[in-house]
PDB file of C-alpha atoms in Angstrom:
ATOM      1  CA  MET A 208      -0.135 -14.935  75.190  1.00  0.00           C
ATOM      2  CA  GLY A 209      -3.835 -15.762  75.457  1.00  0.00           C
ATOM      3  CA  THR A 210      -4.895 -15.284  71.845  1.00  0.00           C
ATOM      4  CA  THR A 211      -5.397 -17.804  69.096  1.00  0.00           C
ATOM      5  CA  GLN A 212      -2.152 -18.533  67.316  1.00  0.00           C
ATOM      6  CA  PRO A 213      -1.174 -20.097  63.994  1.00  0.00           C
ATOM      7  CA  ILE A 214       0.621 -23.432  64.065  1.00  0.00           C
ATOM      8  CA  ARG A 215       4.050 -22.197  63.009  1.00  0.00           C
ATOM      9  CA  GLU A 216       6.197 -25.343  62.873  1.00  0.00           C
ATOM     10  CA  LYS A 217       5.538 -27.811  60.060  1.00  0.00           C
ATOM     11  CA  GLU A 218       6.276 -30.779  62.324  1.00  0.00           C
ATOM     12  CA  GLU A 219       3.658 -29.556  64.794  1.00  0.00           C
ATOM     13  CA  LEU A 220       1.205 -29.078  61.921  1.00  0.00           C
ATOM     14  CA  ARG A 221       1.827 -32.685  60.804  1.00  0.00           C
ATOM     15  CA  LYS A 222       1.165 -33.930  64.357  1.00  0.00           C
ATOM     16  CA  PHE A 223      -2.020 -31.866  64.550  1.00  0.00           C
ATOM     17  CA  LEU A 224      -3.284 -33.256  61.225  1.00  0.00           C
ATOM     18  CA  ASP A 225      -2.290 -36.783  62.202  1.00  0.00           C
ATOM     19  CA  TYR A 226      -4.567 -36.713  65.243  1.00  0.00           C
ATOM     20  CA  TYR A 227      -7.803 -37.237  63.274  1.00  0.00           C
ATOM     21  CA  GLN A 228      -6.138 -39.061  60.403  1.00  0.00           C
ATOM     22  CA  ASN A 229      -4.327 -41.798  62.342  1.00  0.00           C
ATOM     23  CA  LEU A 230      -4.262 -41.408  66.140  1.00  0.00           C
ATOM     24  CA  HIS A 231      -8.049 -41.062  66.571  1.00  0.00           C
ATOM     25  CA  PRO A 232      -9.363 -41.595  63.018  1.00  0.00           C
ATOM     26  CA  ASN A 233     -12.400 -39.519  62.191  1.00  0.00           C
ATOM     27  CA  LEU A 234     -13.002 -38.650  58.528  1.00  0.00           C
ATOM     28  CA  ARG A 235     -15.349 -35.752  59.275  1.00  0.00           C
ATOM     29  CA  ASN A 236     -12.967 -34.108  61.728  1.00  0.00           C
ATOM     30  CA  TYR A 237      -9.946 -34.680  59.500  1.00  0.00           C
ATOM     31  CA  ALA A 238     -11.801 -33.228  56.502  1.00  0.00           C
ATOM     32  CA  LEU A 239     -12.869 -30.232  58.608  1.00  0.00           C
ATOM     33  CA  VAL A 240      -9.300 -29.498  59.711  1.00  0.00           C
ATOM     34  CA  THR A 241      -7.990 -29.979  56.177  1.00  0.00           C
ATOM     35  CA  PHE A 242     -10.721 -27.758  54.725  1.00  0.00           C
ATOM     36  CA  GLY A 243      -9.948 -24.959  57.173  1.00  0.00           C
ATOM     37  CA  LEU A 244      -6.207 -25.148  56.546  1.00  0.00           C
ATOM     38  CA  HIS A 245      -6.476 -25.197  52.754  1.00  0.00           C
ATOM     39  CA  THR A 246      -9.144 -22.542  52.247  1.00  0.00           C
ATOM     40  CA  ALA A 247      -8.442 -19.963  54.979  1.00  0.00           C
ATOM     41  CA  LEU A 248     -12.202 -19.545  55.401  1.00  0.00           C
ATOM     42  CA  ARG A 249     -13.814 -18.662  58.701  1.00  0.00           C
ATOM     43  CA  ILE A 250     -15.343 -21.637  60.504  1.00  0.00           C
ATOM     44  CA  SER A 251     -18.814 -20.067  60.332  1.00  0.00           C
ATOM     45  CA  ASP A 252     -18.574 -19.998  56.524  1.00  0.00           C
ATOM     46  CA  ILE A 253     -17.206 -23.549  56.328  1.00  0.00           C
ATOM     47  CA  LEU A 254     -20.002 -24.974  58.466  1.00  0.00           C
ATOM     48  CA  ASN A 255     -22.666 -23.420  56.205  1.00  0.00           C
ATOM     49  CA  LEU A 256     -21.388 -25.099  53.034  1.00  0.00           C
ATOM     50  CA  ASN A 257     -23.373 -27.827  51.296  1.00  0.00           C
ATOM     51  CA  TRP A 258     -21.928 -30.665  49.237  1.00  0.00           C
ATOM     52  CA  GLY A 259     -23.259 -29.025  46.087  1.00  0.00           C
ATOM     53  CA  ASP A 260     -20.997 -26.055  46.792  1.00  0.00           C
ATOM     54  CA  VAL A 261     -17.892 -28.213  46.313  1.00  0.00           C
ATOM     55  CA  TYR A 262     -19.051 -31.231  44.277  1.00  0.00           C
ATOM     56  CA  ASP A 263     -20.823 -31.513  40.913  1.00  0.00           C
ATOM     57  CA  PHE A 264     -23.169 -34.485  41.357  1.00  0.00           C
ATOM     58  CA  GLU A 265     -24.096 -34.651  37.648  1.00  0.00           C
ATOM     59  CA  ARG A 266     -20.501 -34.745  36.396  1.00  0.00           C
ATOM     60  CA  LYS A 267     -19.301 -36.677  39.482  1.00  0.00           C
ATOM     61  CA  CYS A 268     -16.309 -34.436  40.168  1.00  0.00           C
ATOM     62  CA  PHE A 269     -15.263 -31.651  42.469  1.00  0.00           C
ATOM     63  CA  HIS A 270     -15.587 -28.041  41.462  1.00  0.00           C
ATOM     64  CA  GLY A 271     -12.261 -26.293  40.999  1.00  0.00           C
ATOM     65  CA  HIS A 272     -13.437 -23.509  43.308  1.00  0.00           C
ATOM     66  CA  VAL A 273     -15.896 -22.866  46.079  1.00  0.00           C
ATOM     67  CA  SER A 274     -17.746 -19.577  45.765  1.00  0.00           C
ATOM     68  CA  LEU A 275     -19.512 -18.030  48.727  1.00  0.00           C
ATOM     69  CA  LYS A 276     -20.667 -14.816  50.324  1.00  0.00           C
ATOM     70  CA  GLU A 277     -18.763 -14.415  53.583  1.00  0.00           C
ATOM     71  CA  GLY A 278     -21.016 -14.175  56.602  1.00  0.00           C
ATOM     72  CA  LYS A 279     -18.862 -11.666  58.480  1.00  0.00           C
ATOM     73  CA  THR A 280     -17.960  -9.279  55.656  1.00  0.00           C
ATOM     74  CA  GLY A 281     -20.776  -9.925  53.186  1.00  0.00           C
ATOM     75  CA  LYS A 282     -18.149 -10.023  50.432  1.00  0.00           C
ATOM     76  CA  GLU A 283     -18.019 -12.604  47.675  1.00  0.00           C
ATOM     77  CA  ASN A 284     -15.092 -14.983  48.001  1.00  0.00           C
ATOM     78  CA  ILE A 285     -13.847 -17.547  45.498  1.00  0.00           C
ATOM     79  CA  VAL A 286     -11.376 -20.110  46.812  1.00  0.00           C
ATOM     80  CA  ALA A 287      -9.573 -22.794  44.798  1.00  0.00           C
ATOM     81  CA  LEU A 288      -9.942 -26.366  46.027  1.00  0.00           C
ATOM     82  CA  ASN A 289      -6.506 -27.945  45.653  1.00  0.00           C
ATOM     83  CA  CYS A 290      -5.907 -31.637  44.881  1.00  0.00           C
ATOM     84  CA  GLN A 291      -5.025 -32.588  48.454  1.00  0.00           C
ATOM     85  CA  LEU A 292      -8.249 -31.071  49.784  1.00  0.00           C
ATOM     86  CA  GLN A 293     -10.315 -32.671  47.017  1.00  0.00           C
ATOM     87  CA  LYS A 294      -8.806 -36.087  47.801  1.00  0.00           C
ATOM     88  CA  THR A 295      -9.644 -35.709  51.506  1.00  0.00           C
ATOM     89  CA  LEU A 296     -13.173 -34.512  50.741  1.00  0.00           C
ATOM     90  CA  ASP A 297     -13.691 -37.389  48.323  1.00  0.00           C
ATOM     91  CA  ARG A 298     -12.810 -39.997  50.966  1.00  0.00           C
ATOM     92  CA  TYR A 299     -15.190 -38.280  53.370  1.00  0.00           C
ATOM     93  CA  ARG A 300     -17.940 -37.971  50.708  1.00  0.00           C
ATOM     94  CA  LYS A 301     -17.732 -41.672  49.851  1.00  0.00           C
ATOM     95  CA  SER A 302     -18.177 -42.552  53.524  1.00  0.00           C
ATOM     96  CA  ARG A 303     -21.357 -40.461  53.712  1.00  0.00           C
ATOM     97  CA  ASN A 304     -23.076 -40.781  50.308  1.00  0.00           C
ATOM     98  CA  PRO A 305     -24.564 -37.258  50.610  1.00  0.00           C
ATOM     99  CA  LYS A 306     -27.014 -35.304  48.471  1.00  0.00           C
ATOM    100  CA  ALA A 307     -26.067 -31.923  46.999  1.00  0.00           C
ATOM    101  CA  SER A 308     -28.232 -30.104  49.554  1.00  0.00           C
ATOM    102  CA  ASP A 309     -26.648 -31.826  52.576  1.00  0.00           C
ATOM    103  CA  TYR A 310     -24.280 -29.855  54.761  1.00  0.00           C
ATOM    104  CA  ILE A 311     -20.687 -31.008  54.406  1.00  0.00           C
ATOM    105  CA  PHE A 312     -19.923 -31.018  58.112  1.00  0.00           C
ATOM    106  CA  THR A 313     -22.826 -32.315  60.152  1.00  0.00           C
ATOM    107  CA  LYS A 314     -23.555 -33.495  63.633  1.00  0.00           C
ATOM    108  CA  ALA A 315     -22.702 -37.158  64.158  1.00  0.00           C
ATOM    109  CA  THR A 316     -26.187 -37.756  65.547  1.00  0.00           C
ATOM    110  CA  ASN A 317     -28.132 -35.863  62.879  1.00  0.00           C
ATOM    111  CA  TYR A 318     -26.848 -35.594  59.302  1.00  0.00           C
ATOM    112  CA  THR A 319     -29.419 -32.918  58.466  1.00  0.00           C
ATOM    113  CA  LYS A 320     -27.976 -30.404  60.942  1.00  0.00           C
ATOM    114  CA  PRO A 321     -24.662 -28.616  60.459  1.00  0.00           C
ATOM    115  CA  LEU A 322     -21.944 -29.039  63.026  1.00  0.00           C
ATOM    116  CA  SER A 323     -22.092 -26.232  65.592  1.00  0.00           C
ATOM    117  CA  ARG A 324     -19.272 -23.726  66.003  1.00  0.00           C
ATOM    118  CA  SER A 325     -18.832 -24.846  69.598  1.00  0.00           C
ATOM    119  CA  GLN A 326     -18.427 -28.480  68.532  1.00  0.00           C
ATOM    120  CA  ALA A 327     -15.945 -27.460  65.805  1.00  0.00           C
ATOM    121  CA  PHE A 328     -14.025 -25.554  68.492  1.00  0.00           C
ATOM    122  CA  ARG A 329     -13.944 -28.673  70.713  1.00  0.00           C
ATOM    123  CA  ILE A 330     -12.667 -30.733  67.765  1.00  0.00           C
ATOM    124  CA  MET A 331      -9.736 -28.344  67.221  1.00  0.00           C
ATOM    125  CA  LYS A 332      -9.043 -27.945  70.935  1.00  0.00           C
ATOM    126  CA  LYS A 333      -8.895 -31.704  71.510  1.00  0.00           C
ATOM    127  CA  ALA A 334      -6.389 -32.269  68.697  1.00  0.00           C
ATOM    128  CA  ALA A 335      -4.249 -29.317  69.835  1.00  0.00           C
ATOM    129  CA  GLU A 336      -4.170 -30.368  73.475  1.00  0.00           C
ATOM    130  CA  GLU A 337      -3.347 -33.987  72.614  1.00  0.00           C
ATOM    131  CA  THR A 338      -0.658 -33.281  69.993  1.00  0.00           C
ATOM    132  CA  LEU A 339       0.698 -29.792  70.647  1.00  0.00           C
ATOM    133  CA  HIS A 340       0.014 -29.509  74.392  1.00  0.00           C
ATOM    134  CA  THR A 341      -1.317 -25.995  73.984  1.00  0.00           C
ATOM    135  CA  SER A 342      -4.613 -24.249  74.563  1.00  0.00           C
ATOM    136  CA  HIS A 343      -3.914 -21.420  72.094  1.00  0.00           C
ATOM    137  CA  VAL A 344      -5.229 -23.266  69.039  1.00  0.00           C
ATOM    138  CA  SER A 345      -8.822 -22.894  67.884  1.00  0.00           C
ATOM    139  CA  CYS A 346     -10.817 -22.953  64.656  1.00  0.00           C
ATOM    140  CA  HIS A 347      -9.414 -19.556  63.759  1.00  0.00           C
ATOM    141  CA  SER A 348      -5.898 -20.987  64.039  1.00  0.00           C
ATOM    142  CA  LEU A 349      -6.523 -22.861  60.793  1.00  0.00           C
ATOM    143  CA  ARG A 350      -7.045 -19.578  58.958  1.00  0.00           C
ATOM    144  CA  LYS A 351      -4.024 -18.022  60.627  1.00  0.00           C
ATOM    145  CA  THR A 352      -1.888 -21.094  59.922  1.00  0.00           C
ATOM    146  CA  PHE A 353      -2.702 -20.871  56.216  1.00  0.00           C
ATOM    147  CA  GLY A 354      -1.632 -17.226  56.169  1.00  0.00           C
ATOM    148  CA  TYR A 355       1.492 -17.745  58.245  1.00  0.00           C
ATOM    149  CA  HIS A 356       2.811 -20.546  56.041  1.00  0.00           C
ATOM    150  CA  ALA A 357       1.837 -18.705  52.863  1.00  0.00           C
ATOM    151  CA  TRP A 358       3.836 -15.713  54.111  1.00  0.00           C
ATOM    152  CA  LYS A 359       6.818 -17.931  55.018  1.00  0.00           C
ATOM    153  CA  GLN A 360       6.703 -19.411  51.505  1.00  0.00           C
ATOM    154  CA  GLY A 361       6.916 -15.963  49.925  1.00  0.00           C
ATOM    155  CA  VAL A 362       3.302 -15.075  49.151  1.00  0.00           C
ATOM    156  CA  PRO A 363       3.218 -11.285  48.715  1.00  0.00           C
ATOM    157  CA  PRO A 364       1.686  -9.440  51.679  1.00  0.00           C
ATOM    158  CA  ALA A 365      -0.781  -7.673  49.365  1.00  0.00           C
ATOM    159  CA  LEU A 366      -2.300 -11.027  48.386  1.00  0.00           C
ATOM    160  CA  LEU A 367      -2.618 -12.119  52.016  1.00  0.00           C
ATOM    161  CA  MET A 368      -4.294  -8.810  52.841  1.00  0.00           C
ATOM    162  CA  GLU A 369      -6.783  -9.469  50.037  1.00  0.00           C
ATOM    163  CA  ILE A 370      -7.420 -13.079  51.101  1.00  0.00           C
ATOM    164  CA  PHE A 371      -8.144 -11.967  54.670  1.00  0.00           C
ATOM    165  CA  ASN A 372      -9.914  -8.721  53.668  1.00  0.00           C
ATOM    166  CA  HIS A 373      -7.563  -6.687  55.871  1.00  0.00           C
ATOM    167  CA  SER A 374      -7.170  -2.923  55.487  1.00  0.00           C
ATOM    168  CA  SER A 375      -3.366  -2.839  55.826  1.00  0.00           C
ATOM    169  CA  TYR A 376      -0.250  -4.999  55.963  1.00  0.00           C
ATOM    170  CA  ALA A 377       0.194  -3.987  59.606  1.00  0.00           C
ATOM    171  CA  VAL A 378      -3.164  -5.600  60.415  1.00  0.00           C
ATOM    172  CA  THR A 379      -2.162  -8.760  58.534  1.00  0.00           C
ATOM    173  CA  LYS A 380       1.202  -8.954  60.324  1.00  0.00           C
ATOM    174  CA  LYS A 381      -0.470  -8.632  63.703  1.00  0.00           C
ATOM    175  CA  TYR A 382      -3.157 -11.138  62.717  1.00  0.00           C
ATOM    176  CA  LEU A 383      -0.581 -13.748  61.727  1.00  0.00           C
ATOM    177  CA  GLY A 384       1.786 -13.002  64.598  1.00  0.00           C
ATOM    178  CA  ILE A 385       4.661 -12.318  62.227  1.00  0.00           C
ATOM    179  CA  ALA A 386       5.662  -8.906  63.530  1.00  0.00           C
ATOM    180  CA  GLN A 387       7.579 -10.467  66.429  1.00  0.00           C
ATOM    181  CA  ASP A 388       9.087 -13.125  64.135  1.00  0.00           C
ATOM    182  CA  GLU A 389      10.462 -10.363  61.913  1.00  0.00           C
ATOM    183  CA  ARG A 390      11.856  -8.499  64.924  1.00  0.00           C
ATOM    184  CA  ASP A 391      13.445 -11.656  66.332  1.00  0.00           C
ATOM    185  CA  SER A 392      15.171 -12.450  63.027  1.00  0.00           C
ATOM    186  CA  ILE A 393      16.812  -9.010  63.054  1.00  0.00           C
ATOM    187  CA  PHE A 394      18.140  -9.449  66.593  1.00  0.00           C
ATOM    188  CA  MET A 395      19.293 -12.997  65.923  1.00  0.00           C
ATOM    189  CA  GLY A 396      20.901 -12.114  62.590  1.00  0.00           C
ATOM    190  CA  ILE A 397      22.998  -9.096  63.644  1.00  0.00           C
ATOM    191  CA  ASP A 398      26.694  -9.838  64.043  1.00  0.00           C
ATOM    192  CA  LEU A 399      28.290  -6.939  65.885  1.00  0.00           C
ATOM    193  CA  LEU A 400      31.688  -8.516  66.543  1.00  0.00           C
TER     194      LEU A 400
END
């Protein structure tokens, strides 16, 4: 299968996350991966965010939500920033000492320029190849991984459809690669003898 896939196994997800946290420590890359996994936003939307979108510099605390207009759909989206993501972003923020107008994820050589989509892709690809030994993981895998694990944990399909702005559950199932998982569980679970 040549398409981008979610990271289905939790152990593989831990290995993937561990790459930029411990194996090759890089706060920016780790925060980027964590942000993508916890928000299910498209990489193009993530890379356009400024620190002021997630952090209140006057009150010195993170916003509970990030609110943005999606680049692809033009729709407003409000996403909660959970404690784990806030903790990761705070470590990254303290290492950078940014202003509210600064992009969150910037080039290593120029903090005034946002990270490019192609560089974000290389960041994901490197971690996937080193830890998962696969080439079917990309930036979009973070979004799909969020949805796949949410579905496995019992999140109603209607909510996932809304999060992803899909027109039907069939589209969401195909997007997350869960149609085959459902089929496999039927075949594996049938006891005919």
